[in-house]
CSV table of N, CA and C in Angstrom, one decimal:
chain,number,residue,atom,x,y,z
H,10,MET,N,34.4,11.1,8.2
H,10,MET,CA,33.0,11.3,8.2
H,10,MET,C,32.3,10.0,8.5
H,11,GLU,N,31.3,10.1,9.4
H,11,GLU,CA,30.6,8.9,9.8
H,11,GLU,C,29.2,8.8,9.1
H,12,ALA,N,28.9,7.7,8.7
H,12,ALA,CA,27.6,7.5,8.0
H,12,ALA,C,26.5,7.4,9.1
H,13,LYS,N,25.4,8.0,8.8
H,13,LYS,CA,24.3,8.0,9.7
H,13,LYS,C,23.6,6.6,9.6
H,14,LYS,N,23.5,6.0,10.7
H,14,LYS,CA,22.8,4.6,10.7
H,14,LYS,C,21.3,4.8,10.7
H,15,LEU,N,20.6,4.3,9.7
H,15,LEU,CA,19.2,4.4,9.7
H,15,LEU,C,18.5,3.2,10.3
H,16,ASN,N,17.5,3.4,11.1
H,16,ASN,CA,16.8,2.4,11.7
H,16,ASN,C,15.4,2.3,11.0
H,17,HIS,N,15.2,1.4,10.1
H,17,HIS,CA,14.0,1.2,9.3
H,17,HIS,C,13.1,0.1,9.9
H,18,LYS,N,11.9,0.5,10.3
H,18,LYS,CA,11.0,-0.5,10.7
H,18,LYS,C,9.9,-0.6,9.7
H,19,GLU,N,9.5,-1.8,9.3
H,19,GLU,CA,8.4,-1.9,8.4
H,19,GLU,C,7.1,-2.1,9.2
H,20,ASN,N,6.1,-1.5,8.7
H,20,ASN,CA,4.7,-1.6,9.2
H,20,ASN,C,4.1,-2.8,8.5
H,21,THR,N,4.3,-4.0,9.1
H,21,THR,CA,3.9,-5.3,8.4
H,21,THR,C,2.4,-5.4,8.3
H,22,LYS,N,1.7,-4.8,9.2
H,22,LYS,CA,0.2,-4.9,9.1
H,22,LYS,C,-0.2,-4.1,7.9
H,23,LEU,N,0.3,-2.9,7.7
H,23,LEU,CA,0.0,-2.0,6.6
H,23,LEU,C,0.4,-2.7,5.3
H,24,LEU,N,1.6,-3.3,5.3
H,24,LEU,CA,2.0,-4.0,4.0
H,24,LEU,C,1.1,-5.2,3.7
H,25,MET,N,0.7,-5.9,4.7
H,25,MET,CA,-0.2,-7.1,4.4
H,25,MET,C,-1.6,-6.6,4.0
H,26,ASP,N,-2.1,-5.5,4.5
H,26,ASP,CA,-3.3,-4.9,4.1
H,26,ASP,C,-3.2,-4.5,2.6
H,27,ILE,N,-2.1,-3.9,2.2
H,27,ILE,CA,-1.9,-3.5,0.9
H,27,ILE,C,-1.9,-4.7,-0.1
H,28,VAL,N,-1.1,-5.7,0.3
H,28,VAL,CA,-1.0,-6.9,-0.5
H,28,VAL,C,-2.4,-7.6,-0.7
H,29,ASN,N,-3.1,-7.7,0.4
H,29,ASN,CA,-4.4,-8.4,0.4
H,29,ASN,C,-5.4,-7.6,-0.5
H,30,LEU,N,-5.4,-6.3,-0.3
H,30,LEU,CA,-6.2,-5.4,-1.1
H,30,LEU,C,-5.9,-5.5,-2.6
H,31,LYS,N,-4.6,-5.6,-2.9
H,31,LYS,CA,-4.2,-5.7,-4.3
H,31,LYS,C,-4.6,-7.0,-4.9
H,32,ILE,N,-4.5,-8.1,-4.1
H,32,ILE,CA,-5.0,-9.4,-4.6
H,32,ILE,C,-6.5,-9.3,-4.9
H,33,LYS,N,-7.3,-8.8,-4.0
H,33,LYS,CA,-8.7,-8.6,-4.2
H,33,LYS,C,-9.0,-7.8,-5.5
H,34,GLN,N,-8.2,-6.7,-5.6
H,34,GLN,CA,-8.4,-5.9,-6.8
H,34,GLN,C,-8.1,-6.6,-8.1
H,35,LEU,N,-7.0,-7.4,-8.1
H,35,LEU,CA,-6.7,-8.1,-9.3
H,35,LEU,C,-7.7,-9.2,-9.6
H,36,GLU,N,-8.2,-9.9,-8.6
H,36,GLU,CA,-9.3,-10.9,-8.8
H,36,GLU,C,-10.6,-10.2,-9.3
H,37,LEU,N,-10.9,-9.1,-8.8
H,37,LEU,CA,-12.1,-8.4,-9.2
H,37,LEU,C,-12.0,-7.9,-10.6
H,38,TYR,N,-10.8,-7.4,-11.0
H,38,TYR,CA,-10.5,-7.0,-12.3
H,38,TYR,C,-10.7,-8.1,-13.3
H,39,SER,N,-10.2,-9.3,-13.0
H,39,SER,CA,-10.4,-10.4,-13.9
H,39,SER,C,-11.8,-10.9,-14.1
H,40,ARG,N,-12.6,-10.6,-13.0
H,40,ARG,CA,-14.0,-11.0,-13.1
H,40,ARG,C,-14.9,-9.9,-13.8
H,41,THR,N,-14.7,-8.7,-13.4
H,41,THR,CA,-15.7,-7.6,-13.8
H,41,THR,C,-15.0,-6.6,-14.7
H,42,GLY,N,-13.7,-6.5,-14.7
H,42,GLY,CA,-13.1,-5.4,-15.4
H,42,GLY,C,-13.0,-4.2,-14.5
H,43,PRO,N,-12.4,-3.1,-15.1
H,43,PRO,CA,-12.1,-1.9,-14.3
H,43,PRO,C,-13.3,-0.9,-14.1
H,44,ASN,N,-14.5,-1.3,-14.7
H,44,ASN,CA,-15.6,-0.3,-14.7
H,44,ASN,C,-16.6,-0.5,-13.6
H,45,SER,N,-16.4,-1.5,-12.7
H,45,SER,CA,-17.4,-1.8,-11.7
H,45,SER,C,-17.1,-0.8,-10.5
H,46,SER,N,-18.2,-0.5,-9.8
H,46,SER,CA,-18.1,0.4,-8.6
H,46,SER,C,-17.2,-0.2,-7.5
H,47,GLU,N,-17.3,-1.5,-7.4
H,47,GLU,CA,-16.5,-2.2,-6.3
H,47,GLU,C,-15.0,-2.1,-6.7
H,48,TYR,N,-14.7,-2.3,-8.0
H,48,TYR,CA,-13.3,-2.1,-8.4
H,48,TYR,C,-12.7,-0.7,-8.1
H,49,VAL,N,-13.6,0.3,-8.4
H,49,VAL,CA,-13.2,1.7,-8.2
H,49,VAL,C,-13.0,1.9,-6.7
H,50,SER,N,-13.9,1.4,-5.9
H,50,SER,CA,-13.8,1.5,-4.5
H,50,SER,C,-12.5,0.9,-3.9
H,51,LEU,N,-12.2,-0.3,-4.4
H,51,LEU,CA,-10.9,-1.0,-4.0
H,51,LEU,C,-9.7,-0.2,-4.4
H,52,SER,N,-9.8,0.4,-5.6
H,52,SER,CA,-8.6,1.2,-6.1
H,52,SER,C,-8.4,2.4,-5.3
H,53,ILE,N,-9.5,3.0,-4.8
H,53,ILE,CA,-9.4,4.2,-3.9
H,53,ILE,C,-8.8,3.8,-2.6
H,54,GLN,N,-9.3,2.7,-2.0
H,54,GLN,CA,-8.7,2.2,-0.8
H,54,GLN,C,-7.3,1.9,-0.9
H,55,LEU,N,-6.9,1.2,-2.0
H,55,LEU,CA,-5.5,0.9,-2.2
H,55,LEU,C,-4.6,2.1,-2.3
H,56,GLU,N,-5.1,3.1,-3.0
H,56,GLU,CA,-4.4,4.4,-3.2
H,56,GLU,C,-4.1,5.0,-1.8
H,57,LYS,N,-5.2,5.0,-1.0
H,57,LYS,CA,-5.0,5.6,0.4
H,57,LYS,C,-4.0,4.9,1.2
H,58,LEU,N,-4.0,3.5,1.2
H,58,LEU,CA,-3.1,2.8,2.0
H,58,LEU,C,-1.6,3.0,1.4
H,59,MET,N,-1.5,3.1,0.1
H,59,MET,CA,-0.2,3.3,-0.4
H,59,MET,C,0.3,4.7,0.0
H,60,ASN,N,-0.5,5.7,0.0
H,60,ASN,CA,-0.1,7.0,0.5
H,60,ASN,C,0.3,7.0,1.9
H,61,VAL,N,-0.4,6.2,2.8
H,61,VAL,CA,0.0,6.1,4.2
H,61,VAL,C,1.4,5.5,4.3
H,62,TYR,N,1.6,4.4,3.5
H,62,TYR,CA,2.9,3.7,3.5
H,62,TYR,C,4.0,4.7,3.0
H,63,PHE,N,3.8,5.4,2.0
H,63,PHE,CA,4.8,6.3,1.5
H,63,PHE,C,5.1,7.5,2.5
H,64,GLU,N,4.1,7.9,3.1
H,64,GLU,CA,4.2,9.0,4.1
H,64,GLU,C,5.1,8.5,5.3
H,65,GLU,N,4.9,7.2,5.7
H,65,GLU,CA,5.7,6.6,6.8
H,65,GLU,C,7.1,6.5,6.3
H,66,LYS,N,7.4,6.1,5.1
H,66,LYS,CA,8.7,6.0,4.6
H,66,LYS,C,9.4,7.3,4.6
H,67,VAL,N,8.7,8.3,4.1
H,67,VAL,CA,9.3,9.7,4.0
H,67,VAL,C,9.7,10.2,5.4
H,68,ALA,N,8.8,9.9,6.4
H,68,ALA,CA,9.0,10.3,7.8
H,68,ALA,C,10.2,9.6,8.4
H,69,GLN,N,10.5,8.4,8.0
H,69,GLN,CA,11.7,7.7,8.4
H,69,GLN,C,12.9,8.3,7.9
H,70,LEU,N,12.9,8.9,6.7
H,70,LEU,CA,14.0,9.5,6.1
H,70,LEU,C,14.4,10.8,6.6
H,71,ILE,N,13.4,11.5,7.2
H,71,ILE,CA,13.6,12.9,7.7
H,71,ILE,C,14.2,12.8,9.1
């Protein structure tokens, strides 16, 4: 039985966007806490980017 060779490519731009947004979110959290509208907005943006990343990963596995 042969193992299927997987070709995984990372979307580095997407990963950098996620990292940068997470850094901004953490900095904002330390300044204002989680109740500011800007923090909530960053959290929503981060969630969307993470969903895109996970969808790409699932698509690679299919």
